[in-house]
Short mmCIF file of N, CA, C and O in Angstrom, two decimals:
data_model
loop_
_atom_site.label_atom_id
_atom_site.label_comp_id
_atom_site.label_asym_id
_atom_site.label_seq_id
_atom_site.Cartn_x
_atom_site.Cartn_y
_atom_site.Cartn_z
N ARG A 1385 1.01 -1.13 0.03
CA ARG A 1385 -0.20 -0.04 -0.12
C ARG A 1385 0.79 1.72 -0.25
O ARG A 1385 1.91 1.37 0.57
N PRO A 1386 0.49 2.57 -0.75
CA PRO A 1386 1.20 3.71 -1.02
C PRO A 1386 1.32 4.14 0.45
O PRO A 1386 2.79 4.91 0.69
N GLU A 1387 0.90 4.30 1.16
CA GLU A 1387 1.06 4.71 2.62
C GLU A 1387 1.62 4.59 3.57
O GLU A 1387 2.23 5.03 4.24
N GLU A 1388 1.82 2.87 3.43
CA GLU A 1388 3.03 2.15 3.91
C GLU A 1388 4.44 2.36 3.55
O GLU A 1388 5.33 2.73 4.21
N ALA A 1389 4.34 2.67 2.41
CA ALA A 1389 5.50 2.40 1.95
C ALA A 1389 6.28 4.14 2.08
O ALA A 1389 7.16 4.34 2.36
N LEU A 1390 5.48 5.15 1.99
CA LEU A 1390 5.87 6.26 2.33
C LEU A 1390 6.15 6.35 3.92
O LEU A 1390 7.12 7.19 4.38
N GLU A 1391 5.09 5.74 4.98
CA GLU A 1391 5.48 5.57 6.18
C GLU A 1391 6.84 5.10 6.51
O GLU A 1391 7.50 5.50 7.36
N ASN A 1392 7.07 4.14 5.76
CA ASN A 1392 8.52 3.22 6.13
C ASN A 1392 9.59 4.18 5.71
O ASN A 1392 10.74 4.11 6.13
N PHE A 1393 9.26 4.88 4.58
CA PHE A 1393 10.35 5.81 3.82
C PHE A 1393 10.55 7.04 5.06
O PHE A 1393 12.07 7.33 5.41
N LEU A 1394 9.79 7.64 5.33
CA LEU A 1394 9.73 8.79 6.28
C LEU A 1394 10.51 8.10 7.85
O LEU A 1394 11.28 8.76 8.08
N SER A 1395 10.15 7.35 8.04
CA SER A 1395 10.45 6.05 9.65
C SER A 1395 12.01 6.05 9.64
O SER A 1395 12.63 6.13 10.47
N GLU A 1396 12.22 5.32 8.26
CA GLU A 1396 14.02 5.15 7.81
C GLU A 1396 14.58 6.48 7.89
O GLU A 1396 16.10 6.35 8.40
N TYR A 1397 14.34 7.39 7.29
CA TYR A 1397 15.26 8.48 7.03
C TYR A 1397 15.18 9.74 7.77
O TYR A 1397 15.91 10.52 7.81
N GLY A 1398 13.96 9.60 8.48
CA GLY A 1398 13.46 10.45 9.81
C GLY A 1398 13.57 12.41 9.31
O GLY A 1398 12.62 12.25 8.22
N ALA A 1399 13.89 12.94 9.88
CA ALA A 1399 13.56 14.45 9.66
C ALA A 1399 14.38 14.80 8.12
O ALA A 1399 13.39 15.51 7.56
N PRO A 1400 15.40 14.48 8.12
CA PRO A 1400 16.00 14.99 6.50
C PRO A 1400 14.94 14.32 5.07
O PRO A 1400 14.62 15.48 4.82
N ALA A 1401 14.34 13.42 5.52
CA ALA A 1401 13.49 12.79 4.20
C ALA A 1401 11.90 13.46 4.11
O ALA A 1401 11.97 14.43 3.48
N GLU A 1402 11.63 14.24 6.02
CA GLU A 1402 10.67 14.85 5.64
C GLU A 1402 10.54 16.48 5.14
O GLU A 1402 10.12 16.65 4.41
N LYS A 1403 12.13 16.92 5.43
CA LYS A 1403 12.06 18.17 4.52
C LYS A 1403 12.40 18.31 3.63
O LYS A 1403 11.98 18.90 2.67
N CYS A 1404 13.08 17.26 2.78
CA CYS A 1404 13.25 16.87 1.56
C CYS A 1404 11.91 16.26 0.66
O CYS A 1404 11.30 17.08 -0.41
N ARG A 1405 11.05 15.93 1.37
CA ARG A 1405 9.57 15.58 0.63
C ARG A 1405 8.59 16.66 0.66
O ARG A 1405 8.23 17.54 -0.04
N ASP A 1406 8.56 17.80 1.69
CA ASP A 1406 7.99 19.41 1.63
C ASP A 1406 8.65 19.92 0.48
O ASP A 1406 8.07 20.65 -0.74
N GLY A 1407 10.02 19.82 0.51
CA GLY A 1407 10.56 20.92 -0.52
C GLY A 1407 10.34 20.60 -2.23
O GLY A 1407 9.89 21.00 -3.02
N LEU A 1408 10.01 18.94 -2.36
CA LEU A 1408 10.03 18.72 -3.77
C LEU A 1408 8.38 18.63 -3.87
O LEU A 1408 8.09 18.99 -4.88
N LEU A 1409 7.73 18.49 -2.77
CA LEU A 1409 5.98 18.82 -2.79
C LEU A 1409 5.70 20.60 -3.17
O LEU A 1409 5.14 20.49 -4.20
N ASN A 1410 6.67 21.14 -2.62
CA ASN A 1410 6.91 22.84 -3.31
C ASN A 1410 7.22 22.99 -4.63
O ASN A 1410 6.77 23.65 -5.30
N ALA A 1411 8.40 22.07 -4.87
CA ALA A 1411 9.03 22.72 -6.33
C ALA A 1411 8.03 21.79 -7.48
O ALA A 1411 7.62 22.56 -8.13
N ILE A 1412 7.01 21.00 -7.18
CA ILE A 1412 5.88 20.33 -7.99
C ILE A 1412 5.39 21.22 -8.14
O ILE A 1412 4.54 21.58 -9.22
N SER A 1413 4.52 22.02 -6.68
CA SER A 1413 3.52 22.66 -7.21
C SER A 1413 3.70 23.91 -7.78
O SER A 1413 2.89 25.02 -8.64
N GLU A 1414 5.11 24.33 -7.71
CA GLU A 1414 5.74 25.91 -8.14
C GLU A 1414 5.70 25.66 -9.57
O GLU A 1414 5.17 26.13 -10.44
N THR A 1415 6.00 24.57 -10.28
CA THR A 1415 6.29 23.55 -11.62
C THR A 1415 4.84 24.07 -12.18
O THR A 1415 4.52 24.51 -13.48
N GLU A 1416 3.72 23.11 -11.53
CA GLU A 1416 2.44 23.22 -11.93
C GLU A 1416 2.02 24.56 -12.23
O GLU A 1416 1.04 24.79 -13.34
N GLU A 1417 2.20 25.41 -11.27
CA GLU A 1417 1.53 26.29 -10.99
C GLU A 1417 2.36 27.45 -12.38
O GLU A 1417 1.59 28.29 -13.44
N SER A 1418 3.67 27.28 -12.93
CA SER A 1418 4.28 27.86 -13.88
C SER A 1418 3.90 27.44 -14.75
O SER A 1418 3.57 27.95 -15.92
N LEU A 1419 3.33 25.48 -14.84
CA LEU A 1419 3.05 25.31 -16.39
C LEU A 1419 1.74 25.98 -16.80
O LEU A 1419 1.13 26.54 -17.91
N ALA A 1420 0.52 26.05 -15.82
CA ALA A 1420 -0.31 26.68 -15.94
C ALA A 1420 -0.41 28.08 -16.64
O ALA A 1420 -1.12 28.70 -17.52
N ALA A 1421 0.59 28.94 -15.98
CA ALA A 1421 0.63 30.05 -16.25
C ALA A 1421 1.24 30.22 -18.25
O ALA A 1421 0.61 31.00 -18.68
N ILE A 1422 1.96 29.39 -18.46
CA ILE A 1422 2.13 29.61 -19.82
C ILE A 1422 1.16 29.16 -20.44
O ILE A 1422 1.25 29.40 -21.60
N HIS A 1423 0.44 28.18 -20.06
CA HIS A 1423 -0.82 27.48 -20.80
C HIS A 1423 -2.02 28.51 -21.19
O HIS A 1423 -2.06 29.37 -22.23
N ALA A 1424 -1.64 29.53 -19.67
CA ALA A 1424 -3.18 31.00 -20.14
C ALA A 1424 -2.16 31.75 -21.01
O ALA A 1424 -2.98 32.22 -21.92
N TRP A 1425 -0.92 31.94 -20.87
CA TRP A 1425 -0.62 33.05 -21.91
C TRP A 1425 -0.23 32.23 -23.41
O TRP A 1425 -0.82 33.42 -24.34
N ASP A 1426 -0.28 31.31 -23.53
CA ASP A 1426 -0.19 30.52 -24.81
C ASP A 1426 -1.38 31.02 -25.41
O ASP A 1426 -1.80 31.16 -26.50
N LYS A 1427 -2.54 30.69 -24.62
CA LYS A 1427 -4.12 31.08 -25.23
C LYS A 1427 -4.61 32.32 -25.07
O LYS A 1427 -5.40 32.47 -26.40
N GLY A 1428 -4.07 33.03 -24.55
CA GLY A 1428 -4.40 34.36 -24.74
C GLY A 1428 -3.43 35.04 -25.90
O GLY A 1428 -4.05 35.94 -26.85
N GLN A 1429 -2.68 34.04 -26.36
CA GLN A 1429 -1.79 34.28 -27.63
C GLN A 1429 -2.77 33.74 -28.88
O GLN A 1429 -2.58 33.98 -29.71
N GLY A 1430 -3.51 32.93 -28.91
CA GLY A 1430 -4.49 32.23 -29.81
C GLY A 1430 -3.41 30.86 -29.97
O GLY A 1430 -3.56 30.63 -31.15
N LEU A 1431 -2.55 30.74 -28.95
CA LEU A 1431 -1.57 29.35 -29.40
C LEU A 1431 -2.63 28.40 -28.82
O LEU A 1431 -2.99 28.25 -27.85
N ARG A 1432 -2.10 27.05 -29.31
CA ARG A 1432 -2.49 25.61 -28.81
C ARG A 1432 -1.40 25.60 -27.48
O ARG A 1432 -0.31 25.76 -27.15
N LYS A 1433 -2.07 24.92 -26.45
CA LYS A 1433 -1.30 24.36 -25.36
C LYS A 1433 -0.17 23.52 -25.65
O LYS A 1433 -0.24 22.44 -27.06
N CYS A 1434 0.90 23.51 -25.44
CA CYS A 1434 1.98 22.51 -25.68
C CYS A 1434 2.11 21.29 -25.10
O CYS A 1434 1.65 21.10 -23.83
N HIS A 1435 2.14 20.39 -26.09
CA HIS A 1435 1.83 18.68 -25.96
C HIS A 1435 3.61 18.50 -26.40
O HIS A 1435 3.05 16.96 -26.70
N SER A 1436 4.46 18.85 -25.99
CA SER A 1436 5.85 18.24 -26.73
C SER A 1436 5.71 17.05 -25.64
O SER A 1436 5.34 16.74 -24.25
N ARG A 1437 6.52 15.96 -26.07
CA ARG A 1437 6.45 14.44 -25.84
C ARG A 1437 7.29 15.06 -24.32
O ARG A 1437 7.09 14.35 -23.20
N THR A 1438 8.30 16.03 -24.08
CA THR A 1438 8.71 16.01 -22.85
C THR A 1438 8.11 16.47 -21.91
O THR A 1438 8.09 16.31 -20.60
N VAL A 1439 7.15 17.34 -22.28
CA VAL A 1439 6.06 17.98 -21.14
C VAL A 1439 5.24 17.27 -20.78
O VAL A 1439 5.36 17.20 -19.63
N VAL A 1440 4.99 16.16 -21.66
CA VAL A 1440 4.28 14.82 -21.42
C VAL A 1440 4.51 14.08 -20.29
O VAL A 1440 4.35 13.93 -19.13
N LYS A 1441 5.83 13.85 -20.68
CA LYS A 1441 6.68 12.54 -20.08
C LYS A 1441 7.28 13.72 -18.51
O LYS A 1441 6.77 13.08 -17.45
N THR A 1442 7.27 14.67 -18.47
CA THR A 1442 7.82 15.22 -16.99
C THR A 1442 6.42 15.70 -16.39
O THR A 1442 6.47 15.03 -15.04
N ARG A 1443 5.40 15.46 -16.70
CA ARG A 1443 4.23 15.73 -16.34
C ARG A 1443 3.63 14.21 -15.29
O ARG A 1443 3.28 14.33 -14.36
N ARG A 1444 3.93 13.85 -16.27
CA ARG A 1444 3.54 12.18 -15.58
C ARG A 1444 4.76 11.84 -14.48
O ARG A 1444 3.97 10.91 -13.56
N SER A 1445 5.73 11.76 -14.86
CA SER A 1445 6.84 11.87 -14.00
C SER A 1445 6.56 12.16 -12.36
O SER A 1445 6.48 11.95 -11.21
N ARG A 1446 6.25 13.80 -12.94
CA ARG A 1446 5.82 14.86 -11.54
C ARG A 1446 4.60 14.18 -10.86
O ARG A 1446 4.30 13.80 -9.76
N ALA A 1447 3.79 13.59 -11.52
CA ALA A 1447 2.26 13.05 -11.02
C ALA A 1447 2.76 11.60 -9.91
O ALA A 1447 2.02 11.42 -8.92
N ARG A 1448 3.42 10.97 -10.68
CA ARG A 1448 4.26 9.77 -10.14
C ARG A 1448 4.88 10.30 -8.73
O ARG A 1448 4.55 9.22 -7.81
N ILE A 1449 5.57 10.87 -8.65
CA ILE A 1449 6.58 11.74 -7.36
C ILE A 1449 5.35 11.95 -5.98
O ILE A 1449 5.69 11.61 -5.47
N LYS A 1450 4.38 12.93 -6.71
CA LYS A 1450 3.69 13.73 -6.05
C LYS A 1450 3.00 12.52 -5.32
O LYS A 1450 2.86 12.87 -4.16
N ALA A 1451 2.41 11.25 -6.22
CA ALA A 1451 1.54 10.33 -5.29
C ALA A 1451 2.46 9.66 -4.27
O ALA A 1451 2.01 9.46 -3.12
N PHE A 1452 3.32 9.14 -4.76
CA PHE A 1452 4.39 8.59 -3.68
C PHE A 1452 4.67 9.54 -2.42
O PHE A 1452 4.68 9.15 -1.15
N LEU A 1453 4.94 11.05 -2.53
CA LEU A 1453 5.39 11.71 -1.49
C LEU A 1453 3.71 11.63 -0.70
O LEU A 1453 4.19 12.65 0.73
N LYS A 1454 2.71 11.90 -1.08
CA LYS A 1454 1.67 12.09 -0.19
C LYS A 1454 1.04 10.75 -0.16
O LYS A 1454 0.15 10.80 0.22
N GLY A 1455 1.53 9.52 -0.18
CA GLY A 1455 1.00 7.95 -0.34
C GLY A 1455 -0.22 8.26 -0.75
O GLY A 1455 -1.18 7.43 -0.10
N LEU A 1456 -0.32 8.31 -2.11
CA LEU A 1456 -1.60 7.85 -2.62
C LEU A 1456 -0.98 6.77 -3.64
O LEU A 1456 -0.14 6.86 -4.05
N GLU A 1457 -2.16 6.62 -4.35
CA GLU A 1457 -2.09 5.31 -5.45
C GLU A 1457 -1.23 6.13 -6.83
O GLU A 1457 -1.84 7.27 -7.01
N GLN A 1458 -0.63 5.39 -7.13
CA GLN A 1458 0.26 5.74 -8.26
C GLN A 1458 -1.24 5.86 -9.65
O GLN A 1458 -1.75 5.39 -9.49
N PRO A 1459 -0.90 7.20 -10.01
CA PRO A 1459 -1.60 7.51 -11.70
C PRO A 1459 -1.66 6.59 -12.41
O PRO A 1459 -0.46 5.58 -12.87
N LYS A 1460 -2.54 5.97 -12.88
CA LYS A 1460 -2.50 5.23 -13.95
C LYS A 1460 -1.81 5.63 -15.37
O LYS A 1460 -2.35 6.76 -15.66
N GLU A 1461 -1.22 4.65 -15.92
CA GLU A 1461 -0.79 5.18 -17.47
C GLU A 1461 -1.66 5.04 -18.24
O GLU A 1461 -2.52 4.21 -18.65
N PRO A 1462 -1.50 5.89 -19.26
CA PRO A 1462 -2.71 6.38 -20.25
C PRO A 1462 -2.21 4.94 -21.35
O PRO A 1462 -1.13 4.60 -21.47
N THR A 1463 -3.30 4.17 -22.03
CA THR A 1463 -2.88 3.54 -23.09
C THR A 1463 -2.55 4.10 -23.91
O THR A 1463 -3.13 5.48 -24.42
N LYS A 1464 -1.95 3.28 -24.89
CA LYS A 1464 -1.27 3.87 -26.19
C LYS A 1464 -2.30 3.91 -27.30
O LYS A 1464 -3.14 3.27 -27.44
N LYS A 1465 -2.23 4.73 -27.62
CA LYS A 1465 -3.06 5.04 -29.18
C LYS A 1465 -2.57 4.19 -30.39
O LYS A 1465 -1.56 4.38 -30.51
N ARG A 1466 -3.78 3.18 -30.63
CA ARG A 1466 -3.14 2.31 -31.98
C ARG A 1466 -3.09 3.26 -32.89
O ARG A 1466 -4.07 4.54 -33.34
N LYS A 1467 -2.46 3.37 -34.03
CA LYS A 1467 -2.33 4.33 -35.39
C LYS A 1467 -3.20 3.38 -36.26
O LYS A 1467 -3.59 2.16 -36.27
N LYS A 1468 -3.60 4.50 -37.08
CA LYS A 1468 -4.76 3.76 -38.17
C LYS A 1468 -4.21 3.05 -39.01
O LYS A 1468 -3.02 3.47 -39.52
N ALA A 1469 -4.53 1.75 -39.48
CA ALA A 1469 -4.01 1.06 -40.49
C ALA A 1469 -4.18 1.47 -41.73
O ALA A 1469 -5.07 2.18 -42.48
N LYS A 1470 -3.31 1.77 -42.42
CA LYS A 1470 -3.46 2.55 -43.52
C LYS A 1470 -4.19 1.24 -44.62
O LYS A 1470 -3.41 0.36 -44.79
N LYS A 1471 -4.64 1.78 -45.32
CA LYS A 1471 -5.10 1.04 -46.25
C LYS A 1471 -4.93 0.88 -47.57
O LYS A 1471 -3.56 1.98 -47.86
N ALA A 1472 -4.65 -0.11 -47.80
CA ALA A 1472 -3.69 -0.89 -48.78
C ALA A 1472 -4.06 -0.30 -50.44
O ALA A 1472 -5.17 -0.64 -50.80
N LYS A 1473 -3.17 0.56 -51.26
CA LYS A 1473 -3.67 1.03 -52.27
C LYS A 1473 -3.91 0.25 -53.50
O LYS A 1473 -2.94 -0.71 -53.43
N ALA A 1474 -4.56 0.06 -54.31
CA ALA A 1474 -4.96 -1.02 -55.25
C ALA A 1474 -3.73 -0.92 -56.34
O ALA A 1474 -3.66 0.31 -57.01
N LYS A 1475 -3.10 -1.86 -56.37
CA LYS A 1475 -2.27 -1.49 -57.77
C LYS A 1475 -2.92 -2.20 -59.15
O LYS A 1475 -3.90 -3.20 -59.05
N GLY A 1476 -1.67 -1.96 -60.25
CA GLY A 1476 -1.98 -2.44 -61.43
C GLY A 1476 -3.11 -1.31 -61.98
O GLY A 1476 -3.97 -0.38 -61.46
N GLY A 1477 -3.53 -1.70 -63.28
CA GLY A 1477 -4.46 -1.11 -63.70
C GLY A 1477 -5.44 -1.73 -64.60
O GLY A 1477 -5.33 -3.41 -64.56
N LEU A 1478 -5.85 -1.66 -65.97
CA LEU A 1478 -6.40 -2.92 -66.62
C LEU A 1478 -5.53 -3.69 -67.59
O LEU A 1478 -4.22 -3.07 -68.06
N GLU A 1479 -5.64 -4.56 -67.72
CA GLU A 1479 -4.53 -5.27 -68.47
C GLU A 1479 -5.37 -6.14 -69.90
O GLU A 1479 -6.66 -6.46 -69.48
#
């Protein structure tokens, strides 16, 4: 269970672990606020939200770290989208 894992971690490493946990949670919160501000600015400029691979991956890893630090269940990984199969073009002509 996640809360037990967090409790074990904090009890094993003590006060320094709690201080680090608080610092990490604060940094994650500030990063999320910064990202929201960037999205709002982009929207105000008529731009789409950034969905670059790096932004998506870091958002997912932050969510996993945040869940561990709060003793919550890990977020589910999104299922991969299947690419549409290309239709085979008919070859040849009249023979």
